[in-house]
C-alpha cells in the first residue's frame, strides 16, 4: 500500500538531481530492530556531552552504598545506556522532522516563484541546513555498513546481493524443532512457544548431588597451603 510520496533535495556534492521518494506499507516483518549500539557520532555533539556530564554527576552522587564496586559499575553502565538510547531516539526524531520541514519549506518557496535575487539569497541557507542533516545520515549509514561495505559495495553488485542474503538468514529463523515432539514448526506462534520452552529449560537451575559437593569441598581442603611463617615471609616482601 502506497502511504506517501515526496520530492527531496539532495546534497550538492552528491548530485544535481532531485529525489522522488515513495513510502510503502508492506505489512508486518518477522525481524526486529536487532542489537542496539550507541552511536559514537553523538560524542561530536556538544549538547550530548553536556547532558552526559550532568547525568553522570547525578548518577555518581546517588549510588547506593551497599553495592559492590562491580555492581556500581554495572549500574552506571545501565543508566548511561538508557540515557544515550533516549537521547538518540529524541535526536533521530528531531532530525527526521527537521529534514521533512526544511524540504517542504524549500519546495513551497520554489513553487512561489520568487525573484532571482531573493532565490539566491534564501536557497543557500536552506540548502546548507538540509545538507548538514543529510550528511549525518550518510555518516551513520557508513558506520552501520562497516568497512567491507565501503570497500566493496560500489565495485561488486554480487557482493551486495550476497551480504543481503547472509543478513536475512542471520536475522530470521524460519524453522525450529520442538524438543518435546521432535516435529518441525514454522508458524510465528509455534516458534515463540518452542523458543520460550528452550530458554526456560536452558536457564533453569539443575539439581546438584550433595555427594558431589562434599567431594569438591574435600578436594579444596586437601590443597597445599602456606604455614604462618611462610605467609609472614611473603607479606614482608
PDB file of C-alpha atoms in Angstrom:
ATOM      1  CA  UNK A   1       0.000   0.000   0.000  1.00  0.00           C
ATOM      2  CA  UNK A   2       1.375   3.415  -1.003  1.00  0.00           C
ATOM      3  CA  UNK A   3       1.468   5.730   2.029  1.00  0.00           C
ATOM      4  CA  UNK A   4       3.040   8.936   0.735  1.00  0.00           C
ATOM      5  CA  UNK A   5       5.300  10.499  -1.879  1.00  0.00           C
ATOM      6  CA  UNK A   6       7.697  13.409  -1.659  1.00  0.00           C
ATOM      7  CA  UNK A   7      10.462  15.238  -3.523  1.00  0.00           C
ATOM      8  CA  UNK A   8      13.784  15.683  -1.715  1.00  0.00           C
ATOM      9  CA  UNK A   9      16.677  17.965  -2.442  1.00  0.00           C
ATOM     10  CA  UNK A  10      19.992  16.076  -2.124  1.00  0.00           C
ATOM     11  CA  UNK A  11      23.449  17.204  -1.074  1.00  0.00           C
ATOM     12  CA  UNK A  12      25.011  19.389  -3.794  1.00  0.00           C
ATOM     13  CA  UNK A  13      28.292  17.439  -3.657  1.00  0.00           C
ATOM     14  CA  UNK A  14      26.442  14.186  -4.425  1.00  0.00           C
ATOM     15  CA  UNK A  15      24.218  15.095  -7.359  1.00  0.00           C
ATOM     16  CA  UNK A  16      22.405  17.935  -9.082  1.00  0.00           C
ATOM     17  CA  UNK A  17      19.175  15.892  -9.290  1.00  0.00           C
ATOM     18  CA  UNK A  18      16.142  15.741  -7.019  1.00  0.00           C
ATOM     19  CA  UNK A  19      14.986  12.523  -5.332  1.00  0.00           C
ATOM     20  CA  UNK A  20      11.424  11.249  -5.599  1.00  0.00           C
ATOM     21  CA  UNK A  21      10.671   9.062  -2.568  1.00  0.00           C
ATOM     22  CA  UNK A  22       7.802   6.622  -2.065  1.00  0.00           C
ATOM     23  CA  UNK A  23       6.677   5.302   1.333  1.00  0.00           C
ATOM     24  CA  UNK A  24       5.092   1.859   1.005  1.00  0.00           C
ATOM     25  CA  UNK A  25       3.486  -0.206   3.754  1.00  0.00           C
ATOM     26  CA  UNK A  26       4.414  -3.851   3.164  1.00  0.00           C
ATOM     27  CA  UNK A  27       2.831  -5.224   6.334  1.00  0.00           C
ATOM     28  CA  UNK A  28       4.468  -6.827   9.349  1.00  0.00           C
ATOM     29  CA  UNK A  29       8.042  -8.087   9.246  1.00  0.00           C
ATOM     30  CA  UNK A  30       9.298 -11.199  11.108  1.00  0.00           C
ATOM     31  CA  UNK A  31      12.542  -9.452  12.120  1.00  0.00           C
ATOM     32  CA  UNK A  32      13.095  -6.854  14.797  1.00  0.00           C
ATOM     33  CA  UNK A  33      15.464  -3.904  15.039  1.00  0.00           C
ATOM     34  CA  UNK A  34      18.432  -6.041  16.067  1.00  0.00           C
ATOM     35  CA  UNK A  35      21.038  -5.309  18.719  1.00  0.00           C
ATOM     36  CA  UNK A  36      21.153  -1.665  19.773  1.00  0.00           C
ATOM     37  CA  UNK A  37      24.551   0.018  19.929  1.00  0.00           C
ATOM     38  CA  UNK A  38      25.398   3.544  20.965  1.00  0.00           C
ATOM     39  CA  UNK A  39      26.158   5.886  18.091  1.00  0.00           C
ATOM     40  CA  UNK A  40      29.751   7.187  18.523  1.00  0.00           C
ATOM     41  CA  UNK A  41      28.873  10.197  16.344  1.00  0.00           C
ATOM     42  CA  UNK A  42      26.834  11.511  19.287  1.00  0.00           C
ATOM     43  CA  UNK A  43      30.127  12.270  21.048  1.00  0.00           C
ATOM     44  CA  UNK A  44      30.694  15.039  18.496  1.00  0.00           C
ATOM     45  CA  UNK A  45      27.610  16.909  19.699  1.00  0.00           C
ATOM     46  CA  UNK A  46      28.163  19.443  22.457  1.00  0.00           C
ATOM     47  CA  UNK A  47      24.586  19.097  23.716  1.00  0.00           C
ATOM     48  CA  UNK A  48      25.045  15.357  24.252  1.00  0.00           C
ATOM     49  CA  UNK A  49      28.350  15.832  26.072  1.00  0.00           C
ATOM     50  CA  UNK A  50      26.861  18.442  28.394  1.00  0.00           C
ATOM     51  CA  UNK A  51      23.827  16.319  29.213  1.00  0.00           C
ATOM     52  CA  UNK A  52      26.003  13.216  29.661  1.00  0.00           C
ATOM     53  CA  UNK A  53      28.214  15.044  32.156  1.00  0.00           C
ATOM     54  CA  UNK A  54      25.171  16.185  34.105  1.00  0.00           C
ATOM     55  CA  UNK A  55      23.706  12.681  34.090  1.00  0.00           C
ATOM     56  CA  UNK A  56      26.974  11.103  35.242  1.00  0.00           C
ATOM     57  CA  UNK A  57      27.265  13.601  38.099  1.00  0.00           C
ATOM     58  CA  UNK A  58      23.724  12.777  39.196  1.00  0.00           C
ATOM     59  CA  UNK A  59      24.309   9.019  38.966  1.00  0.00           C
ATOM     60  CA  UNK A  60      27.568   9.057  40.931  1.00  0.00           C
ATOM     61  CA  UNK A  61      26.096  11.172  43.714  1.00  0.00           C
ATOM     62  CA  UNK A  62      23.161   8.777  44.137  1.00  0.00           C
ATOM     63  CA  UNK A  63      24.993   5.416  44.008  1.00  0.00           C
ATOM     64  CA  UNK A  64      23.766   3.040  46.748  1.00  0.00           C
ATOM     65  CA  UNK A  65      26.490   2.455  49.349  1.00  0.00           C
ATOM     66  CA  UNK A  66      25.610  -1.202  49.831  1.00  0.00           C
ATOM     67  CA  UNK A  67      26.628  -2.022  46.259  1.00  0.00           C
ATOM     68  CA  UNK A  68      29.989  -3.561  45.473  1.00  0.00           C
ATOM     69  CA  UNK A  69      32.356  -1.828  43.039  1.00  0.00           C
ATOM     70  CA  UNK A  70      31.306  -4.175  40.230  1.00  0.00           C
ATOM     71  CA  UNK A  71      27.600  -3.640  40.962  1.00  0.00           C
ATOM     72  CA  UNK A  72      28.110   0.131  40.969  1.00  0.00           C
ATOM     73  CA  UNK A  73      29.907  -0.027  37.612  1.00  0.00           C
ATOM     74  CA  UNK A  74      27.138  -2.176  36.124  1.00  0.00           C
ATOM     75  CA  UNK A  75      24.562   0.272  37.471  1.00  0.00           C
ATOM     76  CA  UNK A  76      26.365   3.240  35.907  1.00  0.00           C
ATOM     77  CA  UNK A  77      26.593   1.458  32.543  1.00  0.00           C
ATOM     78  CA  UNK A  78      22.891   0.566  32.563  1.00  0.00           C
ATOM     79  CA  UNK A  79      21.886   4.143  33.392  1.00  0.00           C
ATOM     80  CA  UNK A  80      24.125   5.578  30.671  1.00  0.00           C
ATOM     81  CA  UNK A  81      22.713   3.026  28.226  1.00  0.00           C
ATOM     82  CA  UNK A  82      19.172   4.232  28.964  1.00  0.00           C
ATOM     83  CA  UNK A  83      20.181   7.893  28.806  1.00  0.00           C
ATOM     84  CA  UNK A  84      22.027   7.514  25.490  1.00  0.00           C
ATOM     85  CA  UNK A  85      19.231   5.493  23.924  1.00  0.00           C
ATOM     86  CA  UNK A  86      16.602   8.070  24.893  1.00  0.00           C
ATOM     87  CA  UNK A  87      18.771  10.927  23.667  1.00  0.00           C
ATOM     88  CA  UNK A  88      19.455   9.142  20.355  1.00  0.00           C
ATOM     89  CA  UNK A  89      15.754   8.415  19.801  1.00  0.00           C
ATOM     90  CA  UNK A  90      14.765  12.015  20.548  1.00  0.00           C
ATOM     91  CA  UNK A  91      17.507  13.411  18.320  1.00  0.00           C
ATOM     92  CA  UNK A  92      16.687  10.997  15.480  1.00  0.00           C
ATOM     93  CA  UNK A  93      13.026  12.017  15.596  1.00  0.00           C
ATOM     94  CA  UNK A  94      14.021  15.697  15.638  1.00  0.00           C
ATOM     95  CA  UNK A  95      16.352  15.256  12.664  1.00  0.00           C
ATOM     96  CA  UNK A  96      13.734  13.349  10.681  1.00  0.00           C
ATOM     97  CA  UNK A  97      11.098  16.023  11.310  1.00  0.00           C
ATOM     98  CA  UNK A  98      13.570  18.837  10.602  1.00  0.00           C
ATOM     99  CA  UNK A  99      14.575  17.392   7.225  1.00  0.00           C
ATOM    100  CA  UNK A 100      10.930  16.952   6.262  1.00  0.00           C
ATOM    101  CA  UNK A 101      10.040  20.514   7.314  1.00  0.00           C
ATOM    102  CA  UNK A 102      13.040  22.004   5.507  1.00  0.00           C
ATOM    103  CA  UNK A 103      12.324  20.038   2.311  1.00  0.00           C
ATOM    104  CA  UNK A 104       8.690  21.136   2.287  1.00  0.00           C
ATOM    105  CA  UNK A 105       9.673  24.720   3.045  1.00  0.00           C
ATOM    106  CA  UNK A 106      12.141  24.664   0.147  1.00  0.00           C
ATOM    107  CA  UNK A 107       9.590  23.164  -2.261  1.00  0.00           C
ATOM    108  CA  UNK A 108       6.952  25.703  -1.245  1.00  0.00           C
ATOM    109  CA  UNK A 109       9.487  28.513  -1.664  1.00  0.00           C
ATOM    110  CA  UNK A 110      10.310  27.403  -5.217  1.00  0.00           C
ATOM    111  CA  UNK A 111       6.633  26.952  -6.131  1.00  0.00           C
ATOM    112  CA  UNK A 112       6.008  30.572  -5.140  1.00  0.00           C
ATOM    113  CA  UNK A 113       8.364  31.595  -7.977  1.00  0.00           C
ATOM    114  CA  UNK A 114      10.255  34.336  -6.110  1.00  0.00           C
ATOM    115  CA  UNK A 115      12.568  36.775  -7.909  1.00  0.00           C
ATOM    116  CA  UNK A 116      16.048  35.517  -8.692  1.00  0.00           C
ATOM    117  CA  UNK A 117      17.659  37.867  -6.184  1.00  0.00           C
ATOM    118  CA  UNK A 118      15.555  36.546  -3.315  1.00  0.00           C
ATOM    119  CA  UNK A 119      16.051  32.982  -4.513  1.00  0.00           C
ATOM    120  CA  UNK A 120      19.846  33.363  -4.491  1.00  0.00           C
ATOM    121  CA  UNK A 121      19.671  34.841  -1.029  1.00  0.00           C
ATOM    122  CA  UNK A 122      17.367  32.302   0.654  1.00  0.00           C
ATOM    123  CA  UNK A 123      18.122  28.993  -1.095  1.00  0.00           C
ATOM    124  CA  UNK A 124      21.774  28.626   0.070  1.00  0.00           C
ATOM    125  CA  UNK A 125      20.687  28.965   3.704  1.00  0.00           C
ATOM    126  CA  UNK A 126      18.009  26.260   3.409  1.00  0.00           C
ATOM    127  CA  UNK A 127      20.293  24.034   1.329  1.00  0.00           C
ATOM    128  CA  UNK A 128      23.078  24.253   3.912  1.00  0.00           C
ATOM    129  CA  UNK A 129      20.713  23.202   6.698  1.00  0.00           C
ATOM    130  CA  UNK A 130      19.394  20.259   4.677  1.00  0.00           C
ATOM    131  CA  UNK A 131      22.877  19.127   3.617  1.00  0.00           C
ATOM    132  CA  UNK A 132      24.157  19.196   7.200  1.00  0.00           C
ATOM    133  CA  UNK A 133      21.395  16.867   8.393  1.00  0.00           C
ATOM    134  CA  UNK A 134      21.751  14.617   5.332  1.00  0.00           C
ATOM    135  CA  UNK A 135      25.488  14.295   5.972  1.00  0.00           C
ATOM    136  CA  UNK A 136      24.730  12.977   9.461  1.00  0.00           C
ATOM    137  CA  UNK A 137      22.513  10.276   7.960  1.00  0.00           C
ATOM    138  CA  UNK A 138      25.243   9.287   5.498  1.00  0.00           C
ATOM    139  CA  UNK A 139      27.875   9.097   8.266  1.00  0.00           C
ATOM    140  CA  UNK A 140      25.615   6.866  10.356  1.00  0.00           C
ATOM    141  CA  UNK A 141      24.803   4.646   7.359  1.00  0.00           C
ATOM    142  CA  UNK A 142      28.513   4.236   6.605  1.00  0.00           C
ATOM    143  CA  UNK A 143      29.166   3.373  10.241  1.00  0.00           C
ATOM    144  CA  UNK A 144      26.417   0.742  10.239  1.00  0.00           C
ATOM    145  CA  UNK A 145      27.559  -0.719   6.938  1.00  0.00           C
ATOM    146  CA  UNK A 146      31.110  -1.255   8.125  1.00  0.00           C
ATOM    147  CA  UNK A 147      34.439  -1.139   6.343  1.00  0.00           C
ATOM    148  CA  UNK A 148      33.777  -4.059   3.990  1.00  0.00           C
ATOM    149  CA  UNK A 149      30.706  -2.363   2.528  1.00  0.00           C
ATOM    150  CA  UNK A 150      32.644   0.808   1.780  1.00  0.00           C
ATOM    151  CA  UNK A 151      35.468  -1.180   0.215  1.00  0.00           C
ATOM    152  CA  UNK A 152      33.409  -3.493  -1.984  1.00  0.00           C
ATOM    153  CA  UNK A 153      29.881  -2.089  -2.116  1.00  0.00           C
ATOM    154  CA  UNK A 154      30.324   0.212  -5.096  1.00  0.00           C
ATOM    155  CA  UNK A 155      32.503  -2.266  -7.013  1.00  0.00           C
ATOM    156  CA  UNK A 156      30.576  -5.511  -6.850  1.00  0.00           C
ATOM    157  CA  UNK A 157      26.832  -5.925  -7.285  1.00  0.00           C
ATOM    158  CA  UNK A 158      27.243  -9.597  -6.403  1.00  0.00           C
ATOM    159  CA  UNK A 159      28.739  -8.626  -3.045  1.00  0.00           C
ATOM    160  CA  UNK A 160      25.677  -6.539  -2.210  1.00  0.00           C
ATOM    161  CA  UNK A 161      23.408  -9.446  -3.105  1.00  0.00           C
ATOM    162  CA  UNK A 162      25.396 -11.963  -1.044  1.00  0.00           C
ATOM    163  CA  UNK A 163      25.652  -9.749   2.036  1.00  0.00           C
ATOM    164  CA  UNK A 164      21.912  -9.073   1.869  1.00  0.00           C
ATOM    165  CA  UNK A 165      21.151 -12.787   1.703  1.00  0.00           C
ATOM    166  CA  UNK A 166      23.520 -13.555   4.583  1.00  0.00           C
ATOM    167  CA  UNK A 167      21.984 -10.875   6.788  1.00  0.00           C
ATOM    168  CA  UNK A 168      18.481 -12.126   6.061  1.00  0.00           C
ATOM    169  CA  UNK A 169      19.496 -15.631   7.114  1.00  0.00           C
ATOM    170  CA  UNK A 170      21.161 -14.338  10.293  1.00  0.00           C
ATOM    171  CA  UNK A 171      18.223 -12.150  11.276  1.00  0.00           C
ATOM    172  CA  UNK A 172      15.391 -14.599  10.671  1.00  0.00           C
ATOM    173  CA  UNK A 173      14.512 -18.066  11.996  1.00  0.00           C
ATOM    174  CA  UNK A 174      12.155 -19.920   9.684  1.00  0.00           C
ATOM    175  CA  UNK A 175      12.084 -23.333  11.353  1.00  0.00           C
ATOM    176  CA  UNK A 176      12.675 -24.824  14.810  1.00  0.00           C
ATOM    177  CA  UNK A 177      12.457 -28.356  16.143  1.00  0.00           C
ATOM    178  CA  UNK A 178      10.150 -28.987  19.065  1.00  0.00           C
ATOM    179  CA  UNK A 179      12.214 -30.910  21.642  1.00  0.00           C
ATOM    180  CA  UNK A 180       9.072 -32.495  23.107  1.00  0.00           C
ATOM    181  CA  UNK A 181       7.500 -33.953  19.972  1.00  0.00           C
ATOM    182  CA  UNK A 182      10.511 -33.824  17.665  1.00  0.00           C
ATOM    183  CA  UNK A 183       8.455 -32.151  14.939  1.00  0.00           C
ATOM    184  CA  UNK A 184       9.499 -29.081  12.957  1.00  0.00           C
ATOM    185  CA  UNK A 185       7.433 -25.913  13.446  1.00  0.00           C
ATOM    186  CA  UNK A 186       7.311 -22.816  11.257  1.00  0.00           C
ATOM    187  CA  UNK A 187       4.402 -20.603  12.335  1.00  0.00           C
ATOM    188  CA  UNK A 188       5.158 -17.496  14.408  1.00  0.00           C
ATOM    189  CA  UNK A 189       3.100 -18.721  17.383  1.00  0.00           C
ATOM    190  CA  UNK A 190       4.809 -22.109  17.417  1.00  0.00           C
ATOM    191  CA  UNK A 191       8.270 -20.558  17.015  1.00  0.00           C
ATOM    192  CA  UNK A 192       7.709 -18.334  20.042  1.00  0.00           C
ATOM    193  CA  UNK A 193       6.375 -21.242  22.082  1.00  0.00           C
ATOM    194  CA  UNK A 194       9.301 -23.536  21.245  1.00  0.00           C
ATOM    195  CA  UNK A 195      11.828 -20.745  21.870  1.00  0.00           C
ATOM    196  CA  UNK A 196      10.319 -19.930  25.245  1.00  0.00           C
ATOM    197  CA  UNK A 197      10.383 -23.578  26.321  1.00  0.00           C
ATOM    198  CA  UNK A 198      14.002 -23.962  25.185  1.00  0.00           C
ATOM    199  CA  UNK A 199      15.327 -20.938  27.068  1.00  0.00           C
ATOM    200  CA  UNK A 200      13.305 -21.726  30.181  1.00  0.00           C
ATOM    201  CA  UNK A 201      14.949 -25.142  30.289  1.00  0.00           C
ATOM    202  CA  UNK A 202      18.356 -23.697  29.402  1.00  0.00           C
ATOM    203  CA  UNK A 203      18.385 -21.200  32.277  1.00  0.00           C
ATOM    204  CA  UNK A 204      16.642 -23.368  34.868  1.00  0.00           C
ATOM    205  CA  UNK A 205      18.697 -24.464  37.884  1.00  0.00           C
ATOM    206  CA  UNK A 206      19.979 -28.036  37.653  1.00  0.00           C
ATOM    207  CA  UNK A 207      19.948 -30.081  40.871  1.00  0.00           C
ATOM    208  CA  UNK A 208      23.366 -30.825  42.372  1.00  0.00           C
ATOM    209  CA  UNK A 209      24.097 -34.029  44.246  1.00  0.00           C
ATOM    210  CA  UNK A 210      25.219 -33.474  47.860  1.00  0.00           C
ATOM    211  CA  UNK A 211      27.919 -36.128  47.500  1.00  0.00           C
ATOM    212  CA  UNK A 212      29.471 -34.186  44.591  1.00  0.00           C
ATOM    213  CA  UNK A 213      29.530 -31.016  46.706  1.00  0.00           C
ATOM    214  CA  UNK A 214      31.252 -32.834  49.557  1.00  0.00           C
ATOM    215  CA  UNK A 215      33.881 -34.268  47.196  1.00  0.00           C
ATOM    216  CA  UNK A 216      34.539 -30.827  45.714  1.00  0.00           C
ATOM    217  CA  UNK A 217      34.977 -29.233  49.135  1.00  0.00           C
ATOM    218  CA  UNK A 218      37.239 -32.073  50.227  1.00  0.00           C
ATOM    219  CA  UNK A 219      39.466 -31.524  47.195  1.00  0.00           C
ATOM    220  CA  UNK A 220      39.771 -27.853  48.134  1.00  0.00           C
ATOM    221  CA  UNK A 221      40.669 -28.743  51.715  1.00  0.00           C
ATOM    222  CA  UNK A 222      43.441 -31.082  50.536  1.00  0.00           C
ATOM    223  CA  UNK A 223      45.209 -28.368  48.524  1.00  0.00           C
ATOM    224  CA  UNK A 224      48.654 -27.297  49.716  1.00  0.00           C
ATOM    225  CA  UNK A 225      48.627 -24.237  51.940  1.00  0.00           C
ATOM    226  CA  UNK A 226      51.277 -21.877  53.314  1.00  0.00           C
ATOM    227  CA  UNK A 227      52.037 -22.064  57.009  1.00  0.00           C
ATOM    228  CA  UNK A 228      52.134 -18.950  59.181  1.00  0.00           C
ATOM    229  CA  UNK A 229      55.900 -18.496  58.818  1.00  0.00           C
ATOM    230  CA  UNK A 230      55.728 -18.603  55.012  1.00  0.00           C
ATOM    231  CA  UNK A 231      52.792 -16.194  54.979  1.00  0.00           C
ATOM    232  CA  UNK A 232      54.696 -13.711  57.125  1.00  0.00           C
ATOM    233  CA  UNK A 233      57.737 -14.069  54.865  1.00  0.00           C
ATOM    234  CA  UNK A 234      55.789 -13.216  51.670  1.00  0.00           C
ATOM    235  CA  UNK A 235      53.817 -10.445  53.323  1.00  0.00           C
ATOM    236  CA  UNK A 236      57.097  -8.829  54.430  1.00  0.00           C
ATOM    237  CA  UNK A 237      58.274  -8.786  50.805  1.00  0.00           C
TER     238      UNK A 237
END
